[in-house]
Short mmCIF file of C-alpha atoms in Angstrom, two decimals:
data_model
loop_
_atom_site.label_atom_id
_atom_site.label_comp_id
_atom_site.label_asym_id
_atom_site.label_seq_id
_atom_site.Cartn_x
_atom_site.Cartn_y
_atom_site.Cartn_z
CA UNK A 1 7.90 12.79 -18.04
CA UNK A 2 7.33 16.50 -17.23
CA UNK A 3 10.14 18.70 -16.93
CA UNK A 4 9.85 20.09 -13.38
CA UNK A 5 11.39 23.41 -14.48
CA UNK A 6 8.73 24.61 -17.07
CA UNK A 7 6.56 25.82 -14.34
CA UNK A 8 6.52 26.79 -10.37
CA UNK A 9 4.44 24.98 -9.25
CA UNK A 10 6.00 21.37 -10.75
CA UNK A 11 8.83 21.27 -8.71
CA UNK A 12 6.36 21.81 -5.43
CA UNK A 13 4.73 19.12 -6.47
CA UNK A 14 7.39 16.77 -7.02
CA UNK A 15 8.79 17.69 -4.17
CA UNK A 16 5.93 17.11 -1.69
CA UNK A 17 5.40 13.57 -3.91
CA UNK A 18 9.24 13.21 -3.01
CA UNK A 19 8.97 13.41 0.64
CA UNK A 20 5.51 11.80 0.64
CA UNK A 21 7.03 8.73 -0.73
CA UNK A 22 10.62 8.64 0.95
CA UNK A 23 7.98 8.56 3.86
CA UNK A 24 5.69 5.91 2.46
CA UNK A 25 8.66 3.96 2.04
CA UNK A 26 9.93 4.36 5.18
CA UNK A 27 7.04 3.11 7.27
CA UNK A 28 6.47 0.80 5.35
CA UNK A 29 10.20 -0.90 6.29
CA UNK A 30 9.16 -0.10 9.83
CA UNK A 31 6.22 -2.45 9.40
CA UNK A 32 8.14 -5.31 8.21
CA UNK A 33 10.52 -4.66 10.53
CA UNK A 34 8.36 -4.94 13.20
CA UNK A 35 6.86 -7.76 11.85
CA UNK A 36 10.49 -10.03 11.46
CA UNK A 37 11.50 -8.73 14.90
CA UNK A 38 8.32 -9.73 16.40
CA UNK A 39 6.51 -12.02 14.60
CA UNK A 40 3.32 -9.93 14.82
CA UNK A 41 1.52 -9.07 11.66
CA UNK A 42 -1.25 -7.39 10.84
CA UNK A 43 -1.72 -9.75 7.13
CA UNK A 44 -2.52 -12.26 9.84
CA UNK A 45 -5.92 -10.31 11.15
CA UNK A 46 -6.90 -10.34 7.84
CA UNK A 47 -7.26 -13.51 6.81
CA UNK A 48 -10.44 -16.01 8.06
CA UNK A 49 -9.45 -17.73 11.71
CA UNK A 50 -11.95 -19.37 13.90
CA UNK A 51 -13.75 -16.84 16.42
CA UNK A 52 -11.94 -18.60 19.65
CA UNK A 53 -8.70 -18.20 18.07
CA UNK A 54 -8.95 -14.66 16.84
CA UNK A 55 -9.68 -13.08 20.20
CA UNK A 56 -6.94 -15.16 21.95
CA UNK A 57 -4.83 -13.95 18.91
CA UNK A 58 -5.49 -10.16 19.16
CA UNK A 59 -5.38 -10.50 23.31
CA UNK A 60 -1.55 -12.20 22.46
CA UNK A 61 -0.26 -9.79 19.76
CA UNK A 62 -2.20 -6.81 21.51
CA UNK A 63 1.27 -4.35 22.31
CA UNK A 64 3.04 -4.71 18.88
CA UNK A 65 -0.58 -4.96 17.06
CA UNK A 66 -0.93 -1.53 18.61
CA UNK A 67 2.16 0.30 17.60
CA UNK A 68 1.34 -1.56 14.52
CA UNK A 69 -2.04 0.16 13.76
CA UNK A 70 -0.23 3.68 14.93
CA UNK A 71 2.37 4.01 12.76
CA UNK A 72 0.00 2.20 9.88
CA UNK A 73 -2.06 5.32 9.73
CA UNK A 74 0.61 7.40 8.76
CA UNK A 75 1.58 4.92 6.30
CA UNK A 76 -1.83 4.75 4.99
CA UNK A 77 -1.74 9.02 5.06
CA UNK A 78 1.82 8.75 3.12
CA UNK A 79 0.68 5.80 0.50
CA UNK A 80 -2.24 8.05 0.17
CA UNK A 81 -0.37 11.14 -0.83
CA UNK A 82 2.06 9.43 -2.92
CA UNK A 83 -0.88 8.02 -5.10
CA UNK A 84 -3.46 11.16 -4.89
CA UNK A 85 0.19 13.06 -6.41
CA UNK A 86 1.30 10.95 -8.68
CA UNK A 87 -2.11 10.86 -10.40
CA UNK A 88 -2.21 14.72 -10.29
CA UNK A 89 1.64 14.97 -12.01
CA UNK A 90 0.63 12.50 -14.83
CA UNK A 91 -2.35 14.76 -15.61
CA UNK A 92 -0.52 17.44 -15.79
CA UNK A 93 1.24 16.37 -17.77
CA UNK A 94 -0.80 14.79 -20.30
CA UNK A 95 -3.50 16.68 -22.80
CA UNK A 96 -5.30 13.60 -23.61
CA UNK A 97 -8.78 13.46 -22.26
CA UNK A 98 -8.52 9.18 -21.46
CA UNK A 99 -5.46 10.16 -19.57
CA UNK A 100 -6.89 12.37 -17.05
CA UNK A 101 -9.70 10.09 -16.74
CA UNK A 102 -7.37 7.11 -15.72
CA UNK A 103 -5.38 9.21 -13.79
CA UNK A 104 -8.86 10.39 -11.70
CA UNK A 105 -9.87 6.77 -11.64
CA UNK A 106 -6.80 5.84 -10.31
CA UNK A 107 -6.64 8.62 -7.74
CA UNK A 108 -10.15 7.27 -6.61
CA UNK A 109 -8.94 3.48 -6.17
CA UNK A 110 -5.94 4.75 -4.05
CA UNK A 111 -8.16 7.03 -2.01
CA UNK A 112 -10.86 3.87 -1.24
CA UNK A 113 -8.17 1.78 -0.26
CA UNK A 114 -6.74 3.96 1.87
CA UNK A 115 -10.33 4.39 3.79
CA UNK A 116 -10.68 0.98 4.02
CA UNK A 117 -7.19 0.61 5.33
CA UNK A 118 -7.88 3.01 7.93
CA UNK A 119 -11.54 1.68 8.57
CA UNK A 120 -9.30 -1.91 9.11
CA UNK A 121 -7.18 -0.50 11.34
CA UNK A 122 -10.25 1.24 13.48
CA UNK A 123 -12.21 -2.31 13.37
CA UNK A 124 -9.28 -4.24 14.74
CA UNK A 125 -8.58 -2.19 17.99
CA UNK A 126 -12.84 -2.52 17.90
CA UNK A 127 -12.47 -6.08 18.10
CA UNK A 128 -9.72 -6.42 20.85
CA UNK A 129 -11.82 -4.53 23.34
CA UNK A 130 -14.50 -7.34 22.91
CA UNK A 131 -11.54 -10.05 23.18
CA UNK A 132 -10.79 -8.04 26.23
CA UNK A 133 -14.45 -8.18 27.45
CA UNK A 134 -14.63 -11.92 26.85
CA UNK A 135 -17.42 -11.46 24.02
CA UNK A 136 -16.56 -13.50 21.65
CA UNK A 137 -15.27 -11.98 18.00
CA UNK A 138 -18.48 -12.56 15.87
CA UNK A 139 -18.03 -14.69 12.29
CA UNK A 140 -19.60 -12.52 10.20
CA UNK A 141 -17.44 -9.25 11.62
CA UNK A 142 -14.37 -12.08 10.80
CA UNK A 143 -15.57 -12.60 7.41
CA UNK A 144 -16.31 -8.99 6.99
CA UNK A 145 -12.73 -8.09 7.89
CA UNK A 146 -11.39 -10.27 5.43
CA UNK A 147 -13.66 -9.43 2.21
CA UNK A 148 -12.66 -5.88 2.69
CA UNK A 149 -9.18 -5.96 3.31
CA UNK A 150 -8.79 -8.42 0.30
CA UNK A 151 -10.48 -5.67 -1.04
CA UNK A 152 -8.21 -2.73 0.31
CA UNK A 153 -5.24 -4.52 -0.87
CA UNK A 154 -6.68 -4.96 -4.63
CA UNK A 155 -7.32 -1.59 -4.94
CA UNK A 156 -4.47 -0.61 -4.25
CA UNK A 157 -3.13 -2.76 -6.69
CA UNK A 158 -5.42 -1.57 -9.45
CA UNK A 159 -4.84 1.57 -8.98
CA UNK A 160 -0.91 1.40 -9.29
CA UNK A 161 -1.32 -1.10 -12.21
CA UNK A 162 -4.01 1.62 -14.17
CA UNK A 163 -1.12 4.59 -13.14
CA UNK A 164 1.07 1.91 -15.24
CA UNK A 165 -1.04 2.19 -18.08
CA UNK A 166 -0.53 6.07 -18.85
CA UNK A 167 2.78 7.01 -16.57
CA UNK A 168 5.25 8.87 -19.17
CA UNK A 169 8.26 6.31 -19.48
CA UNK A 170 10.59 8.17 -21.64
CA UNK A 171 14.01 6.58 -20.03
CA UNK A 172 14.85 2.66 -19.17
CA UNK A 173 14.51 3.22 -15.78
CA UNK A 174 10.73 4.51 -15.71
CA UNK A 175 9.91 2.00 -18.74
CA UNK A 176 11.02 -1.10 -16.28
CA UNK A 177 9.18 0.66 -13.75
CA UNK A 178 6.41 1.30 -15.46
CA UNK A 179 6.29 -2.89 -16.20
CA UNK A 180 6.52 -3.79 -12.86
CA UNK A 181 3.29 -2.01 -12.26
CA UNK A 182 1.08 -3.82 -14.56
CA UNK A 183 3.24 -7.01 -15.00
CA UNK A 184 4.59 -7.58 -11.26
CA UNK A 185 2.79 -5.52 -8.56
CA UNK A 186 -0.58 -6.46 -9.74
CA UNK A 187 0.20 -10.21 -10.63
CA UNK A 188 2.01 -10.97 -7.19
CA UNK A 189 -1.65 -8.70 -5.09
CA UNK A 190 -3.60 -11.41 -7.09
CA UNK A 191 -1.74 -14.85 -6.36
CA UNK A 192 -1.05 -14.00 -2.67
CA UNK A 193 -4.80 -13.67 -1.49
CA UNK A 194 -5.98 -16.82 -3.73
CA UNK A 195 -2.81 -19.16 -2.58
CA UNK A 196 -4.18 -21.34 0.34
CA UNK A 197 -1.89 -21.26 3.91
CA UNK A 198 1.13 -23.57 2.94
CA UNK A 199 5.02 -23.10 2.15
CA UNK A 200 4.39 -20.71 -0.67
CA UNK A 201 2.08 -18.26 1.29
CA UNK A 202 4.61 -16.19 3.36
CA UNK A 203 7.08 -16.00 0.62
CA UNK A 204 4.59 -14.09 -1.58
CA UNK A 205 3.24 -11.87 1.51
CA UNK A 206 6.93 -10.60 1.57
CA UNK A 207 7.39 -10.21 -2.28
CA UNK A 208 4.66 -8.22 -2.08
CA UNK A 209 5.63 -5.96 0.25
CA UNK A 210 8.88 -6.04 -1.62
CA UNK A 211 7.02 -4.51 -4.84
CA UNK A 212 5.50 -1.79 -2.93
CA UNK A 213 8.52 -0.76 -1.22
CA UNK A 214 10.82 -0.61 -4.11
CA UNK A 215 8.10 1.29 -5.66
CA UNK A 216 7.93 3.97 -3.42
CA UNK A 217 11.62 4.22 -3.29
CA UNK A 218 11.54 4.57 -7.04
CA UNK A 219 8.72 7.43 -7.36
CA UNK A 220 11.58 8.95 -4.45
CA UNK A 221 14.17 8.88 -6.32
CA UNK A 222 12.92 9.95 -9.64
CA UNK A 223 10.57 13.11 -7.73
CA UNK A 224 13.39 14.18 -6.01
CA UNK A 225 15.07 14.55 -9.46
CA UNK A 226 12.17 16.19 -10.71
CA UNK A 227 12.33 18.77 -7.57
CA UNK A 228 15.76 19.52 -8.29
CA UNK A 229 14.73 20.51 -12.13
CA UNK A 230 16.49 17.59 -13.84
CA UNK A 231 14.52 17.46 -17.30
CA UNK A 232 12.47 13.97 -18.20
CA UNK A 233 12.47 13.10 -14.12
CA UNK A 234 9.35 11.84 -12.53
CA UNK A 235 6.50 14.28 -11.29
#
């Protein structure tokens, strides 16, 4: 880890990676507590449905979907942050050339998912003024949907799972965390999109939300340490 106190401009930076992902984390329990309250989800536009039943599906869900998509932008802004930051801090904080270039690679995976995530977002409210026009939601712009939200949500995991590679672990805490990037986040991304619809798919959808949000609450924690000038804290 860097200590935050050997230069100014560290603690700025792990404070704004602090609030970034206290905010991250936030709307992200917003979502899923949107989604238990209402039984809307987004995860649910993004898989493959039959053309009929996706329109009648985005006319039904078309309030919460809404306030769904709204306050999913910011999370995609805050995720966004949080990973473009984090990459930044362990450059920083490393003088070893493969480091900064998994760092940058990393940074770019975050930054594509978080364009397609926003592009998904865009496409859906695209898609319910057609329902709402009677047209009929195309196959391929179904399929299309799909592919690249699959692909949004796998590069997101990458990207977390490559910052796991070269993140500075020198207490338990980060070394665990650390782990659970590579061995958890990345694992539990994969099975969820290849599982077919059945008992086991929901309970992985949540576990992975689960790994995200106890990651950002983590990179909180340990960058609002780092803000404050505790030595060997994250950021």
């Amino acid at each position: 880890m860097i200590d935050a106190s050997s230069s100014s401009s560290r603690p700025r930076l792990a404070s704004a990676l602090a609030w970034s992902a206290t905010s991250a984390a936030l709307l992200l329990f917003v979502l899923c507590a949107i989604t238990l309250l209402s039984g809307v989800s987004q995860q649910h536009f993004e898989w493959v449905h039959a053309p009929d039943r996706y329109g009648a599906d985005l006319l039904r869900d078309e309030t919460v979907l809404r306030v769904i998509v709204a306050i999913d932008d910011l999370f995609v802004a805050s995720y966004v942050a949080v990973g473009l930051l984090l990459c930044t801090s362990v450059s920083r904080g490393s003088s070893e050339p493969s480091v900064r270039v998994v760092s940058l690679v990393a940074a770019g995976l975050a930054l594509s998912g978080g364009v397609l995530d926003l592009a998904e977002n865009h496409h859906l409210l695209a898609m319910l003024r057609l329902a709402h026009a009677d047209v009929a939601i195309p196959v391929g712009e179904i399929l299309a949907r799909s592919e690249l939200s699959q692909l949004k949500w796998m590069l997101g995991h990458l990207a977390f799972a490559l910052l796991g590679l070269v993140l500075p672990a020198p207490d338990r805490f980060t070394r665990a965390f650390r782990a659970s990037l590579v061995g958890w986040q990345l694992p539990i991304g994969a099975i969820t999109w290849a599982l077919p619809e059945g008992p086991w798919l929901e309970p992985f959808v949540w576990l992975r939300y689960a790994a995200f949000l106890g990651g950002f609450a983590f990179i909180a924690w340990r960058a609002f340490d780092a803000a404050a000038g505790e030595r060997g804290a994250l950021a």
